[in-house]
Amino acid sequence: MGDRDRPNPFRGLSFAEKVEKSRPPIPTDIIQVKFLTYGPLVSLNEEARGIVLAMIETGCRPSELCNITAEDIFLADKVPHILIAPRKDAADPREIKTASSVRKLPLVGIAHEVLRNIGMASLVTKTRKTRYRRR
């Protein structure tokens, strides 16, 4: 099909090397005014508000916290933590953005309270006993 002898017009072309751009951190005063005061989060339900506060404290992406499963939450360990890692489960796969995104994050303060108070503790217990996975 087509003219096989015709030169490839794309020969010699390539993509420029991707330059990693680092984003500056959000200034502390903006976090305090926009997120940690009562007003800005009042319209969110308890779980959504908790996720926002846990994101601030852990540095997790929204998708990392919203898609976490009970198997990745360790509230009863000596140091309570969550595991951010890919899932190879065919029924519930999860990719990770970069290799450096795979990590264990200790849960302290608000993040620990959030994951304990929004029903995650009972979900973790139920999951580990029955092997039921949250969908």
Short mmCIF file of C-alpha atoms in Angstrom, two decimals:
data_model
loop_
_atom_site.label_atom_id
_atom_site.label_comp_id
_atom_site.label_asym_id
_atom_site.label_seq_id
_atom_site.Cartn_x
_atom_site.Cartn_y
_atom_site.Cartn_z
CA MET A 1 0.00 0.00 0.00
CA GLY A 2 1.38 3.43 -0.87
CA ASP A 3 4.75 4.25 -2.37
CA ARG A 4 7.37 2.30 -0.41
CA ASP A 5 10.24 4.07 -2.18
CA ARG A 6 9.16 7.52 -1.10
CA PRO A 7 11.41 9.02 1.62
CA ASN A 8 9.93 9.27 5.10
CA PRO A 9 9.15 12.96 5.72
CA PHE A 10 9.50 12.40 9.47
CA ARG A 11 13.01 10.94 9.34
CA GLY A 12 15.36 12.94 11.50
CA LEU A 13 12.60 14.52 13.57
CA SER A 14 12.43 13.93 17.29
CA PHE A 15 10.79 15.30 20.38
CA ALA A 16 12.66 17.82 22.46
CA GLU A 17 13.91 16.49 25.78
CA LYS A 18 11.35 16.97 28.49
CA VAL A 19 12.50 19.53 31.01
CA GLU A 20 11.33 18.83 34.55
CA LYS A 21 9.82 21.97 36.01
CA SER A 22 9.51 22.19 39.75
CA ARG A 23 6.61 24.09 41.19
CA PRO A 24 7.20 26.40 44.09
CA PRO A 25 5.42 25.37 47.30
CA ILE A 26 2.24 27.16 48.26
CA PRO A 27 3.14 29.84 50.81
CA THR A 28 2.18 28.97 54.38
CA ASP A 29 0.08 32.11 54.86
CA ILE A 30 -2.10 31.19 51.87
CA ILE A 31 -2.67 27.69 53.26
CA GLN A 32 -3.60 29.16 56.65
CA VAL A 33 -6.03 31.71 55.20
CA LYS A 34 -7.56 29.66 52.37
CA PHE A 35 -7.74 26.21 53.94
CA LEU A 36 -7.20 26.15 57.69
CA THR A 37 -9.75 28.76 58.68
CA TYR A 38 -13.38 27.79 59.15
CA GLY A 39 -14.97 29.71 56.26
CA PRO A 40 -13.44 28.35 53.04
CA LEU A 41 -14.20 24.67 53.75
CA VAL A 42 -17.62 25.10 55.35
CA SER A 43 -19.51 24.21 52.15
CA LEU A 44 -17.78 20.81 51.89
CA ASN A 45 -19.15 17.68 53.51
CA GLU A 46 -17.12 16.13 56.33
CA GLU A 47 -15.31 13.59 54.12
CA ALA A 48 -14.36 16.13 51.44
CA ARG A 49 -13.16 18.61 54.06
CA GLY A 50 -11.13 15.85 55.70
CA ILE A 51 -9.53 14.85 52.40
CA VAL A 52 -8.48 18.46 51.73
CA LEU A 53 -6.94 18.76 55.20
CA ALA A 54 -5.20 15.37 54.87
CA MET A 55 -3.80 16.44 51.48
CA ILE A 56 -2.32 19.55 53.07
CA GLU A 57 -0.75 17.57 55.89
CA THR A 58 0.55 14.59 53.88
CA GLY A 59 1.33 16.22 50.55
CA CYS A 60 -0.73 13.57 48.76
CA ARG A 61 -2.42 14.27 45.46
CA PRO A 62 -6.23 14.26 45.53
CA SER A 63 -6.34 11.05 43.48
CA GLU A 64 -3.95 9.32 45.88
CA LEU A 65 -6.19 9.88 48.89
CA CYS A 66 -9.52 9.47 47.11
CA ASN A 67 -8.49 6.14 45.57
CA ILE A 68 -6.76 4.63 48.58
CA THR A 69 -7.95 1.18 49.64
CA ALA A 70 -8.15 -0.32 53.09
CA GLU A 71 -5.12 -2.53 52.36
CA ASP A 72 -3.03 0.63 52.08
CA ILE A 73 -4.04 2.12 55.44
CA PHE A 74 -2.19 1.01 58.57
CA LEU A 75 -3.85 2.75 61.52
CA ALA A 76 -2.92 0.13 64.14
CA ASP A 77 0.82 0.00 63.36
CA LYS A 78 3.35 1.47 65.79
CA VAL A 79 3.62 4.41 63.38
CA PRO A 80 0.24 4.77 61.64
CA HIS A 81 0.79 5.30 57.93
CA ILE A 82 -0.59 4.94 54.42
CA LEU A 83 1.07 3.30 51.47
CA ILE A 84 0.91 5.00 48.08
CA ALA A 85 1.72 2.31 45.53
CA PRO A 86 0.40 0.88 42.26
CA ARG A 87 -2.29 -1.82 42.34
CA LYS A 88 -2.17 -4.65 39.86
CA ASP A 89 -5.65 -5.89 40.77
CA ALA A 90 -7.49 -6.39 37.48
CA ALA A 91 -10.78 -5.37 39.07
CA ASP A 92 -9.36 -2.19 40.59
CA PRO A 93 -6.02 -1.22 39.00
CA ARG A 94 -4.12 1.89 40.02
CA GLU A 95 -1.18 3.50 38.28
CA ILE A 96 1.27 5.80 40.01
CA LYS A 97 2.37 9.02 38.33
CA THR A 98 6.13 8.57 38.86
CA ALA A 99 8.44 6.04 40.50
CA SER A 100 9.23 8.55 43.24
CA SER A 101 5.50 8.72 44.05
CA VAL A 102 5.61 5.23 45.61
CA ARG A 103 6.00 5.92 49.31
CA LYS A 104 4.88 5.33 52.89
CA LEU A 105 3.48 8.39 54.62
CA PRO A 106 3.14 8.60 58.40
CA LEU A 107 -0.25 9.72 59.63
CA VAL A 108 -0.14 12.37 62.31
CA GLY A 109 -2.43 15.14 63.44
CA ILE A 110 -5.30 15.96 61.13
CA ALA A 111 -4.48 13.27 58.55
CA HIS A 112 -4.58 10.55 61.22
CA GLU A 113 -7.86 11.89 62.61
CA VAL A 114 -9.42 12.15 59.15
CA LEU A 115 -8.64 8.58 58.14
CA ARG A 116 -9.76 7.31 61.52
CA ASN A 117 -12.95 9.38 61.72
CA ILE A 118 -14.43 9.07 58.23
CA GLY A 119 -15.02 5.39 58.61
CA MET A 120 -11.66 4.18 57.38
CA ALA A 121 -10.88 2.37 60.61
CA SER A 122 -13.98 0.18 60.32
CA LEU A 123 -13.37 -0.26 56.59
CA VAL A 124 -9.80 -1.44 57.24
CA THR A 125 -10.97 -3.90 59.89
CA LYS A 126 -13.73 -5.22 57.64
CA THR A 127 -11.41 -5.52 54.66
CA ARG A 128 -8.71 -7.39 56.51
CA LYS A 129 -11.25 -9.81 58.00
CA THR A 130 -13.29 -10.49 54.87
CA ARG A 131 -10.87 -9.49 52.09
CA TYR A 132 -13.66 -7.24 50.77
CA ARG A 133 -12.32 -4.43 48.57
CA ARG A 134 -13.88 -1.00 48.46
CA ARG A 135 -15.07 0.00 44.99
#
